[in-house]
CSV table of C-alpha atoms and ligand atoms in Angstrom, one decimal:
chain,number,residue,atom,x,y,z
A,1,MET,CA,37.5,166.6,-60.1
A,2,PRO,CA,37.8,166.8,-64.2
A,3,ALA,CA,36.8,164.6,-66.6
A,4,ILE,CA,39.2,163.0,-68.7
A,5,ALA,CA,39.2,162.0,-72.4
A,6,ILE,CA,41.1,159.0,-74.0
A,7,ILE,CA,40.9,159.3,-77.9
A,8,GLY,CA,42.6,157.2,-80.4
A,9,ALA,CA,45.1,159.0,-82.7
A,10,GLN,CA,45.2,157.2,-85.4
A,11,TRP,CA,42.8,154.7,-87.3
A,12,GLY,CA,42.0,152.6,-83.9
A,13,ASP,CA,43.4,149.7,-82.2
A,14,GLU,CA,46.0,151.7,-80.8
A,15,GLY,CA,45.6,150.4,-77.1
A,16,LYS,CA,42.9,152.2,-75.7
A,17,GLY,CA,41.5,149.4,-73.5
A,18,LYS,CA,44.5,149.1,-72.1
A,19,ALA,CA,45.1,152.6,-71.4
A,20,THR,CA,41.6,152.6,-69.7
A,21,ASP,CA,42.3,149.7,-67.7
A,22,LEU,CA,45.6,151.1,-66.4
A,23,LEU,CA,43.4,154.2,-65.4
A,24,GLY,CA,40.4,152.5,-64.1
A,25,SER,CA,41.6,152.0,-60.4
A,26,ARG,CA,42.1,155.7,-59.9
A,27,VAL,CA,38.6,157.0,-61.7
A,28,ASP,CA,35.1,156.4,-60.4
A,29,TYR,CA,33.0,156.5,-64.0
A,30,VAL,CA,34.3,154.7,-67.5
A,31,VAL,CA,31.9,156.2,-70.0
A,32,LYS,CA,32.0,155.1,-73.7
A,33,PHE,CA,30.6,157.8,-75.9
A,34,ASN,CA,30.6,156.9,-79.4
A,35,GLY,CA,30.5,153.8,-81.5
A,36,GLY,CA,29.1,150.6,-80.6
A,37,ASN,CA,30.3,146.8,-81.0
A,38,ASN,CA,32.5,147.4,-84.1
A,39,ALA,CA,35.1,148.4,-81.5
A,40,GLY,CA,37.1,145.5,-80.1
A,41,HIS,CA,39.3,146.3,-77.1
A,42,THR,CA,41.4,143.7,-75.6
A,43,VAL,CA,42.4,144.2,-71.8
A,44,VAL,CA,44.7,141.7,-70.3
A,45,ILE,CA,45.0,141.3,-66.6
A,46,ASP,CA,47.6,140.3,-64.5
A,47,ARG,CA,46.3,137.8,-61.7
A,48,GLY,CA,49.0,136.6,-59.7
A,49,ASP,CA,51.8,134.7,-62.1
A,50,LYS,CA,48.3,134.0,-64.6
A,51,GLN,CA,47.3,136.6,-67.4
A,52,GLU,CA,43.7,136.8,-68.0
A,53,LYS,CA,42.1,138.3,-71.6
A,54,TYR,CA,39.3,139.9,-72.2
A,55,ALA,CA,38.0,141.4,-75.4
A,56,LEU,CA,35.1,143.8,-75.0
A,57,HIS,CA,33.0,145.2,-77.9
A,58,LEU,CA,30.1,147.1,-76.6
A,59,LEU,CA,31.0,147.6,-73.1
A,60,PRO,CA,33.3,150.6,-71.7
A,61,SER,CA,36.6,148.8,-70.9
A,62,GLY,CA,35.8,150.3,-67.2
A,63,ILE,CA,33.6,147.5,-66.4
A,64,LEU,CA,36.6,145.1,-65.6
A,65,THR,CA,37.6,147.4,-62.6
A,66,PRO,CA,36.2,146.8,-59.3
A,67,GLY,CA,34.3,149.7,-58.0
A,68,CYS,CA,34.2,152.0,-61.1
A,69,THR,CA,30.6,152.4,-62.5
A,70,PRO,CA,30.9,151.7,-66.6
A,71,VAL,CA,28.1,154.1,-68.3
A,72,ILE,CA,27.0,153.6,-72.1
A,73,GLY,CA,26.6,157.2,-73.2
A,74,ASN,CA,23.8,158.8,-75.4
A,75,GLY,CA,26.1,158.7,-78.3
A,76,VAL,CA,26.7,155.0,-78.3
A,77,VAL,CA,24.9,153.0,-80.6
A,78,VAL,CA,23.6,149.6,-78.9
A,79,ASP,CA,23.0,146.4,-79.9
A,80,LEU,CA,20.9,144.7,-77.4
A,81,ALA,CA,21.6,141.0,-77.9
A,82,VAL,CA,25.7,142.0,-77.9
A,83,LEU,CA,25.0,144.1,-74.8
A,84,PHE,CA,23.6,141.0,-73.0
A,85,GLU,CA,25.9,138.7,-74.4
A,86,GLU,CA,29.0,140.6,-73.3
A,87,LEU,CA,27.2,141.0,-69.8
A,88,GLU,CA,26.6,137.4,-69.5
A,89,GLY,CA,30.2,136.5,-70.6
A,90,LEU,CA,31.4,138.7,-67.9
A,91,ASP,CA,29.5,137.4,-65.3
A,92,ALA,CA,30.6,133.8,-66.0
A,93,ARG,CA,34.0,135.0,-65.7
A,94,GLY,CA,33.4,136.3,-62.2
A,95,VAL,CA,33.1,140.0,-63.4
A,96,ASP,CA,30.7,142.5,-61.2
A,97,THR,CA,28.4,143.9,-63.9
A,98,SER,CA,25.6,145.0,-61.5
A,99,ARG,CA,27.0,148.8,-61.8
A,100,LEU,CA,26.5,149.1,-65.5
A,101,ARG,CA,24.5,152.6,-66.5
A,102,VAL,CA,23.0,152.7,-69.9
A,103,SER,CA,21.7,156.3,-71.4
A,104,ALA,CA,18.0,156.3,-72.1
A,105,ASN,CA,18.9,158.6,-75.2
A,106,ALA,CA,21.5,156.2,-76.9
A,107,HIS,CA,20.0,154.5,-80.2
A,108,VAL,CA,19.1,150.7,-80.8
A,109,ILE,CA,20.8,148.9,-83.6
A,110,ALA,CA,17.8,147.2,-85.3
A,111,ASP,CA,17.7,143.9,-87.2
A,112,TYR,CA,17.0,145.9,-90.7
A,113,ASN,CA,20.2,148.2,-90.0
A,114,ARG,CA,22.6,145.1,-89.6
A,115,THR,CA,21.4,143.9,-92.8
A,116,LEU,CA,21.5,147.4,-94.7
A,117,ASP,CA,25.1,147.7,-93.6
A,118,LYS,CA,25.7,144.4,-95.2
A,119,VAL,CA,23.9,144.3,-98.4
A,120,THR,CA,25.2,148.3,-98.8
A,121,GLU,CA,28.9,146.8,-98.3
A,122,ARG,CA,28.1,144.1,-101.1
A,123,PHE,CA,26.3,146.6,-103.6
A,124,LEU,CA,29.4,149.1,-103.1
A,125,GLY,CA,31.6,146.3,-104.6
A,126,SER,CA,35.2,147.9,-105.0
A,127,ARG,CA,34.1,151.1,-103.8
A,128,ARG,CA,33.2,149.5,-100.2
A,129,ILE,CA,34.2,151.0,-97.2
A,130,GLY,CA,34.9,147.7,-95.1
A,131,THR,CA,32.7,148.2,-92.6
A,132,THR,CA,32.4,145.7,-89.4
A,133,GLY,CA,29.2,144.6,-90.5
A,134,ARG,CA,27.5,145.3,-87.2
A,135,GLY,CA,24.7,147.7,-88.5
A,136,ILE,CA,26.9,150.9,-87.1
A,137,GLY,CA,26.5,153.4,-90.2
A,138,PRO,CA,22.7,152.9,-90.9
A,139,THR,CA,21.9,153.3,-87.5
A,140,TYR,CA,23.8,156.4,-87.0
A,141,ALA,CA,22.4,157.7,-90.3
A,142,ASP,CA,18.8,156.9,-88.9
A,143,LYS,CA,19.5,159.1,-85.8
A,144,MET,CA,20.4,162.1,-88.0
A,145,ASN,CA,17.7,161.2,-90.0
A,146,ARG,CA,15.4,161.9,-87.2
A,147,VAL,CA,13.8,158.3,-87.6
A,148,GLY,CA,16.5,156.3,-85.0
A,149,ILE,CA,14.9,153.8,-82.0
A,150,ARG,CA,16.1,155.1,-78.9
A,151,ILE,CA,16.3,152.9,-75.4
A,152,GLN,CA,13.6,154.6,-73.7
A,153,ASP,CA,11.3,153.8,-76.9
A,154,ILE,CA,11.7,150.1,-75.7
A,155,PHE,CA,9.7,150.8,-72.4
A,156,ASP,CA,6.5,152.0,-74.7
A,157,GLU,CA,5.0,149.6,-77.1
A,158,LYS,CA,2.8,151.8,-78.5
A,159,ILE,CA,5.8,154.2,-79.4
A,160,LEU,CA,8.2,151.7,-80.0
A,161,ARG,CA,5.8,150.6,-82.6
A,162,GLN,CA,5.0,153.6,-84.2
A,163,LYS,CA,8.6,154.5,-84.9
A,164,VAL,CA,9.3,150.8,-86.2
A,165,GLU,CA,6.5,151.3,-88.7
A,166,GLY,CA,7.5,154.6,-89.7
A,167,VAL,CA,11.2,153.3,-90.3
A,168,LEU,CA,10.3,150.0,-92.0
A,169,ASP,CA,8.0,151.7,-94.3
A,170,LEU,CA,10.7,152.9,-96.3
A,171,LYS,CA,13.6,150.4,-95.5
A,172,GLY,CA,11.3,147.5,-96.0
A,173,GLN,CA,10.9,148.7,-99.5
A,174,ILE,CA,14.7,149.6,-100.0
A,175,LEU,CA,15.5,146.2,-98.6
A,176,THR,CA,13.0,144.6,-100.8
A,177,LYS,CA,12.9,146.3,-104.3
A,178,VAL,CA,17.0,147.0,-104.1
A,179,TYR,CA,18.7,144.4,-102.5
A,180,ASN,CA,16.1,141.4,-102.9
A,181,ARG,CA,16.0,140.6,-99.2
A,182,ARG,CA,12.9,139.8,-96.9
A,183,PRO,CA,13.5,142.5,-94.2
A,184,ALA,CA,12.0,141.4,-90.3
A,185,THR,CA,8.5,142.5,-90.3
A,186,VAL,CA,6.9,145.3,-87.7
A,187,ASP,CA,6.1,142.7,-85.4
A,188,GLU,CA,9.1,140.8,-85.5
A,189,THR,CA,11.1,143.8,-84.9
A,190,VAL,CA,9.1,144.9,-82.2
A,191,GLU,CA,9.0,141.6,-80.3
A,192,GLU,CA,13.3,141.3,-80.4
A,193,LEU,CA,13.6,144.5,-79.0
A,194,LEU,CA,10.6,144.2,-76.4
A,195,ALA,CA,12.3,141.0,-75.1
A,196,TYR,CA,15.3,143.1,-73.6
A,197,ALA,CA,13.0,145.4,-71.8
A,198,GLU,CA,12.8,144.0,-68.5
A,199,ARG,CA,16.5,143.3,-68.2
A,200,LEU,CA,17.4,146.5,-69.6
A,201,ALA,CA,15.2,148.7,-67.2
A,202,PRO,CA,17.1,148.8,-64.2
A,203,MET,CA,20.3,149.8,-65.8
A,204,VAL,CA,18.9,152.7,-67.7
A,205,SER,CA,19.0,156.1,-66.6
A,206,ASP,CA,19.7,159.9,-67.4
A,207,THR,CA,23.4,159.2,-67.6
A,208,GLY,CA,24.2,163.0,-68.4
A,209,LEU,CA,22.5,164.0,-65.3
A,210,LEU,CA,24.6,161.2,-63.2
A,211,LEU,CA,27.8,162.3,-64.7
A,212,ASN,CA,27.4,165.9,-64.1
A,213,GLN,CA,26.4,165.1,-60.4
A,214,ALA,CA,29.2,163.1,-60.1
A,215,LEU,CA,31.8,165.6,-61.4
A,216,ASP,CA,30.1,168.3,-59.1
A,217,ARG,CA,30.7,165.8,-55.9
A,218,GLY,CA,34.5,166.0,-56.7
A,219,GLU,CA,34.7,162.2,-58.5
A,220,THR,CA,36.6,161.8,-61.8
A,221,VAL,CA,35.0,160.3,-65.0
A,222,LEU,CA,36.9,158.9,-67.6
A,223,LEU,CA,35.6,159.3,-71.4
A,224,GLU,CA,36.9,156.4,-73.5
A,225,ALA,CA,36.5,156.4,-77.3
A,226,GLY,CA,35.9,154.0,-79.4
A,227,GLN,CA,37.6,153.9,-82.9
A,228,ALA,CA,39.8,156.7,-83.3
A,229,THR,CA,40.5,160.6,-84.7
A,230,LEU,CA,41.2,159.2,-88.5
A,231,LEU,CA,37.8,157.2,-88.5
A,232,ASP,CA,35.9,160.1,-87.0
A,233,VAL,CA,33.1,161.3,-89.3
A,234,ASP,CA,34.4,164.7,-89.1
A,235,HIS,CA,37.7,164.5,-89.3
A,236,GLY,CA,38.8,161.6,-90.5
A,237,THR,CA,39.6,160.0,-94.0
A,238,TYR,CA,36.1,160.4,-95.4
A,239,PRO,CA,34.5,158.6,-96.7
A,240,PHE,CA,36.5,156.1,-95.4
A,241,VAL,CA,35.4,156.4,-91.5
A,242,THR,CA,32.8,155.4,-89.2
A,243,SER,CA,30.0,157.1,-88.5
A,244,SER,CA,30.3,158.9,-85.4
A,245,SER,CA,32.5,161.3,-83.4
A,246,ALA,CA,35.4,159.4,-82.2
A,247,THR,CA,37.5,162.9,-81.5
A,248,SER,CA,37.0,164.8,-78.1
A,249,GLY,CA,34.4,166.9,-79.0
A,250,GLY,CA,32.5,163.4,-79.6
A,251,ALA,CA,33.3,162.8,-75.8
A,252,CYS,CA,31.2,165.8,-74.7
A,253,THR,CA,28.1,165.5,-77.3
A,254,GLY,CA,28.0,161.7,-76.6
A,255,SER,CA,27.9,162.0,-72.8
A,256,GLY,CA,26.1,165.2,-71.6
A,257,ILE,CA,29.4,166.4,-70.3
A,258,PRO,CA,30.0,170.3,-71.4
A,259,PRO,CA,33.5,171.1,-72.8
A,260,THR,CA,34.3,173.3,-69.9
A,261,ARG,CA,34.7,170.4,-67.7
A,262,LEU,CA,37.2,168.2,-70.0
A,263,GLU,CA,40.3,169.2,-68.3
A,264,GLN,CA,42.6,166.2,-70.0
A,265,VAL,CA,43.0,164.8,-73.4
A,266,ILE,CA,45.0,161.4,-73.4
A,267,GLY,CA,45.6,160.6,-76.9
A,268,ILE,CA,46.6,156.8,-77.6
A,269,VAL,CA,49.1,156.5,-80.3
A,270,LYS,CA,50.9,153.3,-81.6
A,271,ALA,CA,54.8,153.4,-81.9
A,272,TYR,CA,53.9,152.3,-85.8
A,273,THR,CA,50.4,152.7,-87.6
A,274,THR,CA,47.6,150.2,-88.5
A,275,ARG,CA,44.5,150.6,-90.2
A,276,VAL,CA,41.3,148.0,-90.9
A,277,GLY,CA,39.3,148.1,-93.8
A,278,GLU,CA,39.3,150.2,-96.9
A,279,GLY,CA,40.8,153.9,-97.3
A,280,PRO,CA,44.3,155.8,-97.8
A,281,PHE,CA,47.1,155.2,-95.7
A,282,PRO,CA,50.4,156.7,-96.7
A,283,THR,CA,52.8,154.7,-94.5
A,284,GLU,CA,51.3,151.1,-95.7
A,285,LEU,CA,53.9,148.7,-96.2
A,286,HIS,CA,53.0,146.2,-98.7
A,287,ASP,CA,56.1,144.3,-98.1
A,288,ASP,CA,58.0,141.8,-95.6
A,289,ALA,CA,58.7,144.9,-93.4
A,290,GLY,CA,54.7,145.0,-93.0
A,291,GLU,CA,54.2,141.4,-92.6
A,292,HIS,CA,56.5,141.4,-89.7
A,293,LEU,CA,54.8,144.2,-87.9
A,294,ARG,CA,51.6,142.0,-88.3
A,295,LYS,CA,53.5,139.1,-86.9
A,296,VAL,CA,54.9,140.6,-84.1
A,297,GLY,CA,52.3,143.1,-83.1
A,298,ALA,CA,49.6,140.4,-83.5
A,299,GLU,CA,47.9,142.5,-85.6
A,300,PHE,CA,44.6,140.9,-86.4
A,301,GLY,CA,41.3,142.8,-85.5
A,302,THR,CA,39.3,142.2,-82.1
A,303,THR,CA,36.1,142.3,-83.9
A,304,THR,CA,36.3,140.9,-87.4
A,305,GLY,CA,39.5,138.8,-87.0
A,306,ARG,CA,40.9,140.6,-90.3
A,307,PRO,CA,44.3,141.2,-90.8
A,308,ARG,CA,45.3,144.8,-90.2
A,309,ARG,CA,47.3,146.7,-92.4
A,310,CYS,CA,50.2,147.9,-91.3
A,311,GLY,CA,52.9,150.6,-91.8
A,312,TRP,CA,55.2,153.0,-89.8
A,313,TYR,CA,54.8,155.9,-87.6
A,314,ASP,CA,53.2,158.6,-89.0
A,315,ALA,CA,54.0,162.2,-87.4
A,316,VAL,CA,51.9,164.1,-89.5
A,317,ILE,CA,48.4,162.3,-88.6
A,318,ALA,CA,50.0,162.5,-84.4
A,319,ARG,CA,50.1,166.2,-84.9
A,320,TYR,CA,46.9,166.5,-86.4
A,321,ALA,CA,45.4,164.3,-84.0
A,322,ALA,CA,47.1,166.3,-81.6
A,323,ARG,CA,45.7,169.6,-82.8
A,324,VAL,CA,42.1,168.1,-83.5
A,325,ASN,CA,41.8,166.7,-80.2
A,326,GLY,CA,43.6,168.9,-77.8
A,327,VAL,CA,45.6,166.0,-76.9
A,328,THR,CA,47.4,167.0,-73.3
A,329,ASP,CA,49.3,163.8,-73.1
A,330,PHE,CA,50.1,160.7,-75.5
A,331,VAL,CA,50.4,157.1,-74.7
A,332,LEU,CA,52.9,155.8,-77.1
A,333,THR,CA,51.8,151.9,-77.2
A,334,LYS,CA,53.5,148.8,-78.3
A,335,LEU,CA,57.0,150.0,-78.4
A,336,ASP,CA,58.1,146.6,-77.3
A,337,VAL,CA,56.9,145.4,-81.2
A,338,LEU,CA,59.4,147.4,-82.7
A,339,THR,CA,62.4,145.7,-81.1
A,340,GLY,CA,65.3,144.0,-83.5
A,341,LEU,CA,64.9,146.6,-86.2
A,342,GLU,CA,68.1,148.1,-87.7
A,343,ARG,CA,66.6,151.3,-88.3
A,344,VAL,CA,62.9,152.5,-87.5
A,345,PRO,CA,61.5,154.9,-90.4
A,346,VAL,CA,59.4,157.8,-89.2
A,347,CYS,CA,57.1,159.6,-91.5
A,348,VAL,CA,57.8,163.4,-90.7
A,349,ALA,CA,56.1,164.6,-94.0
A,350,TYR,CA,54.2,164.2,-97.1
A,351,ASP,CA,55.1,164.4,-100.6
A,352,VAL,CA,52.2,165.1,-102.6
A,353,ASP,CA,52.9,165.4,-106.5
A,354,GLY,CA,56.3,167.4,-105.6
A,355,THR,CA,55.2,169.6,-103.0
A,356,ARG,CA,56.0,169.0,-99.2
A,357,HIS,CA,53.2,168.9,-97.1
A,358,ASP,CA,54.1,169.2,-93.2
A,359,GLU,CA,50.1,169.0,-92.3
A,360,MET,CA,47.5,166.7,-93.5
A,361,PRO,CA,46.6,167.8,-96.6
A,362,VAL,CA,42.9,169.0,-96.8
A,363,ASN,CA,42.0,167.6,-100.1
A,364,GLN,CA,41.4,163.7,-100.0
A,365,THR,CA,43.1,163.3,-103.7
A,366,ASP,CA,46.0,164.8,-102.1
A,367,PHE,CA,45.7,162.6,-99.1
A,368,HIS,CA,45.4,159.5,-101.3
A,369,HIS,CA,48.8,160.8,-103.5
A,370,ALA,CA,50.5,161.5,-100.4
A,371,VAL,CA,54.1,159.8,-100.3
A,372,PRO,CA,55.7,159.7,-96.9
A,373,ILE,CA,58.9,161.7,-96.6
A,374,TYR,CA,60.9,159.3,-93.6
A,375,GLU,CA,63.4,160.1,-91.2
A,376,TYR,CA,65.6,157.0,-90.4
A,377,LEU,CA,66.1,156.2,-86.3
A,378,ASP,CA,68.4,153.8,-84.9
A,379,GLY,CA,67.0,150.9,-84.0
A,380,TRP,CA,67.6,148.4,-80.5
A,381,TRP,CA,68.1,144.7,-80.2
A,382,GLU,CA,67.3,144.6,-76.4
A,383,ASP,CA,63.9,143.0,-74.8
A,384,ILE,CA,62.2,145.8,-73.5
A,385,SER,CA,59.1,144.2,-72.2
A,386,GLY,CA,60.4,144.2,-68.8
A,387,ALA,CA,61.1,148.1,-68.6
A,388,ARG,CA,59.0,149.8,-65.9
A,389,THR,CA,61.1,153.2,-65.8
A,390,PHE,CA,62.6,155.4,-68.7
A,391,ALA,CA,66.2,154.7,-67.8
A,392,ASP,CA,65.3,151.0,-67.9
A,393,LEU,CA,64.7,151.4,-71.8
A,394,PRO,CA,67.9,151.2,-74.0
A,395,ALA,CA,69.1,154.2,-75.5
A,396,ASN,CA,67.9,154.1,-79.0
A,397,ALA,CA,64.6,153.3,-77.5
A,398,ARG,CA,64.5,156.1,-75.5
A,399,ARG,CA,65.8,158.3,-78.4
A,400,TYR,CA,62.6,157.0,-80.6
A,401,VAL,CA,60.2,158.1,-77.8
A,402,GLU,CA,62.1,161.5,-77.4
A,403,ALA,CA,62.2,162.2,-81.3
A,404,VAL,CA,58.5,161.1,-81.8
A,405,GLU,CA,57.7,163.2,-78.9
A,406,GLU,CA,59.3,166.1,-80.7
A,407,MET,CA,57.4,165.6,-83.8
A,408,SER,CA,54.4,164.8,-82.5
A,409,GLY,CA,52.3,167.9,-80.9
A,410,ALA,CA,52.2,166.8,-77.1
A,411,ARG,CA,54.5,164.8,-74.3
A,412,ILE,CA,54.5,161.3,-74.4
A,413,SER,CA,53.6,160.4,-71.2
A,414,ALA,CA,53.6,156.8,-71.1
A,415,VAL,CA,54.9,154.2,-72.8
A,416,GLY,CA,53.5,150.6,-73.7
A,417,VAL,CA,56.2,147.7,-73.6
A,418,GLY,CA,53.5,144.9,-73.5
A,419,PRO,CA,49.9,143.9,-73.8
A,420,SER,CA,49.5,143.6,-69.7
A,421,ARG,CA,48.5,146.6,-67.4
A,422,ALA,CA,52.0,146.1,-65.9
A,423,ALA,CA,54.1,146.6,-69.0
A,424,THR,CA,54.0,150.1,-69.0
A,425,VAL,CA,56.6,152.9,-68.4
A,426,VAL,CA,55.1,156.1,-66.8
A,427,ARG,CA,57.2,159.2,-67.4
A,428,HIS,CA,54.3,161.8,-66.2
A,429,GLU,CA,51.7,160.6,-64.0
A,430,LEU,CA,48.5,160.6,-66.2
A,431,ILE,CA,46.1,161.3,-63.7
B,1,LIG,P1,42.0,149.6,-78.8
B,1,LIG,O1,40.8,149.0,-79.6
B,1,LIG,O2,42.5,150.8,-79.1
B,1,LIG,O3,41.5,149.2,-77.5
B,1,LIG,O4,43.0,148.4,-79.1
B,1,LIG,P2,42.9,146.7,-79.7
B,1,LIG,O5,42.9,145.8,-78.1
B,1,LIG,O6,41.9,146.2,-80.4
B,1,LIG,O7,44.4,146.6,-79.9
B,1,LIG,C1,45.5,146.7,-79.0
B,1,LIG,C2,46.2,145.2,-79.2
B,1,LIG,O8,47.5,145.4,-78.6
B,1,LIG,C3,45.6,144.4,-78.0
B,1,LIG,O9,45.9,143.1,-78.4
B,1,LIG,C4,46.4,144.8,-76.6
B,1,LIG,O10,46.5,143.8,-75.7
B,1,LIG,C5,47.8,145.1,-77.4
B,1,LIG,N1,48.5,146.0,-76.4
B,1,LIG,C6,48.2,147.0,-76.2
B,1,LIG,N2,49.4,147.6,-75.5
B,1,LIG,C7,50.3,147.3,-75.8
B,1,LIG,C8,52.1,147.4,-75.6
B,1,LIG,O11,52.1,148.2,-75.1
B,1,LIG,N3,52.6,146.3,-76.4
B,1,LIG,C9,52.2,145.5,-76.8
B,1,LIG,N4,52.9,144.4,-77.4
B,1,LIG,N5,50.9,145.0,-77.0
B,1,LIG,C10,49.8,145.9,-76.6
B,2,LIG,P1,38.4,150.2,-82.0
B,2,LIG,O1,37.7,150.7,-81.1
B,2,LIG,C1,39.9,150.0,-86.2
B,2,LIG,C2,36.5,150.7,-89.0
B,2,LIG,C3,36.4,149.6,-90.1
B,2,LIG,C4,35.8,150.2,-91.4
B,2,LIG,C5,35.4,151.8,-90.7
B,2,LIG,C6,33.6,151.8,-90.7
B,2,LIG,O2,38.6,148.6,-81.5
B,2,LIG,O3,39.9,151.1,-82.0
B,2,LIG,P2,31.8,150.8,-89.2
B,2,LIG,O4,31.6,149.2,-88.7
B,2,LIG,O5,32.6,151.4,-88.1
B,2,LIG,O6,31.2,151.2,-90.3
B,2,LIG,O7,33.2,150.5,-90.3
B,2,LIG,O8,35.7,151.6,-89.4
B,2,LIG,N1,36.5,150.4,-87.5
B,2,LIG,C7,37.6,150.3,-86.7
B,2,LIG,N2,38.8,150.0,-87.0
B,2,LIG,N3,39.4,149.9,-84.6
B,2,LIG,C8,38.0,150.4,-84.2
B,2,LIG,O9,37.6,150.7,-83.3
B,2,LIG,C9,36.9,150.4,-85.5
B,2,LIG,N4,35.7,150.4,-85.9
B,2,LIG,C10,35.6,150.8,-86.9
B,2,LIG,O10,37.1,148.7,-90.2
B,2,LIG,O11,37.3,150.5,-91.7
B,3,LIG,MG1,40.1,147.5,-81.2
């Protein structure tokens, strides 16, 4: 059986958590392959007539599915305090977390990198990225700079101390002399990390080997992205991106599963667009329509609580995401949020200083200047949250899905009509 990737097709918060949860019962492993606790996935589970809400940051959403093995892959950056806090939170709610496996090669977010993330943003002022302040960027920078601390280092105090000393030699100076901050000492840092060793040890393994062996046995592995295509460090709106590979290529490098085993890429795309933090966003609305989407869609960050910037669907971006990731199926989420609009604008291309662009402009300045060219589709008024088949949707909602599908470069296999697992219209079976 294959490896399948789930990726975000816009700027994050498309509903990847819900999609992963939806497929969880049909897969054996769910792997987080990039990012860290900058992610925020809300999963709503129906228990009888009650709904239970879970907010996950570091753990893969598959941890909520009984029988499924959750894996934190080598491409992830791990804040150990957050890891154990999330595990304890789930344990307290009766979720079995004992199957979690953590890659020995994943990097660890140390205290100095959390501090550096925050002080750098403050230093940047109006040029800030709007990061989540979790230490993600500085930790990936250390990884690339070959001075990172990995999970496996925590089990060898001598090595750990050597590495922390090496990195703090420089970072301590930067924190003190540039930012006027007293950094944690080598001893404090080593002690903090060592404190997790005993609890961490049983979870740590060669997850690349584990996953490839599972695939050899015919089991199914779902690779769940944090962040999204336009936040990818290579393919996103650089520099207003996160510091990891959130696209389907990252699913391979971040897990140790080779590209030849990846058979399906499911792109999660919202029926409109949102973005958190700074950076260009052509279809952003600064008027009542944007406020309406934020309110009806409850568009406030799961991680930082920040209001999300809202705008109309952007088919140029969806086509780009389809191309970069090799999307085989889209899941169009939050269609219910568009109910009650007379006309629904969809961006089909950009006008950049008088020139039409049907594809993402390669030049950053052009993208900043991109003005959306809209097509207007007729809206619908009927409550669609109870729809379970495509035929249950009103004609104009069906037309919206079909029109967006036509423009976006891959078939739309499922449509979200509400936050819960059941509130999904499946047009083509996903697995
Ligand atoms: P992720 O980061 O991609 O996992 O997405 P988030 O969980 O940050 O944000 C998506 C939000 O939309 C969550 O609160 C979900 O519960 C909710 N959601 C997902 N799909 C749907 C849908 O089809 N309709 C509605 N109304 N809410 C949805
Ligand atoms: P999920 O997985 C939305 C954004 C931040 C900031 C930029 C860099 O829930 O879709 P970072 O802390 O990663 O260095 O911040 O990326 N960002 C997200 N936006 N959803 C996310 O994750 C995000 N993770 C990071 O707001 O603009
Ligand atoms: Mg999110």
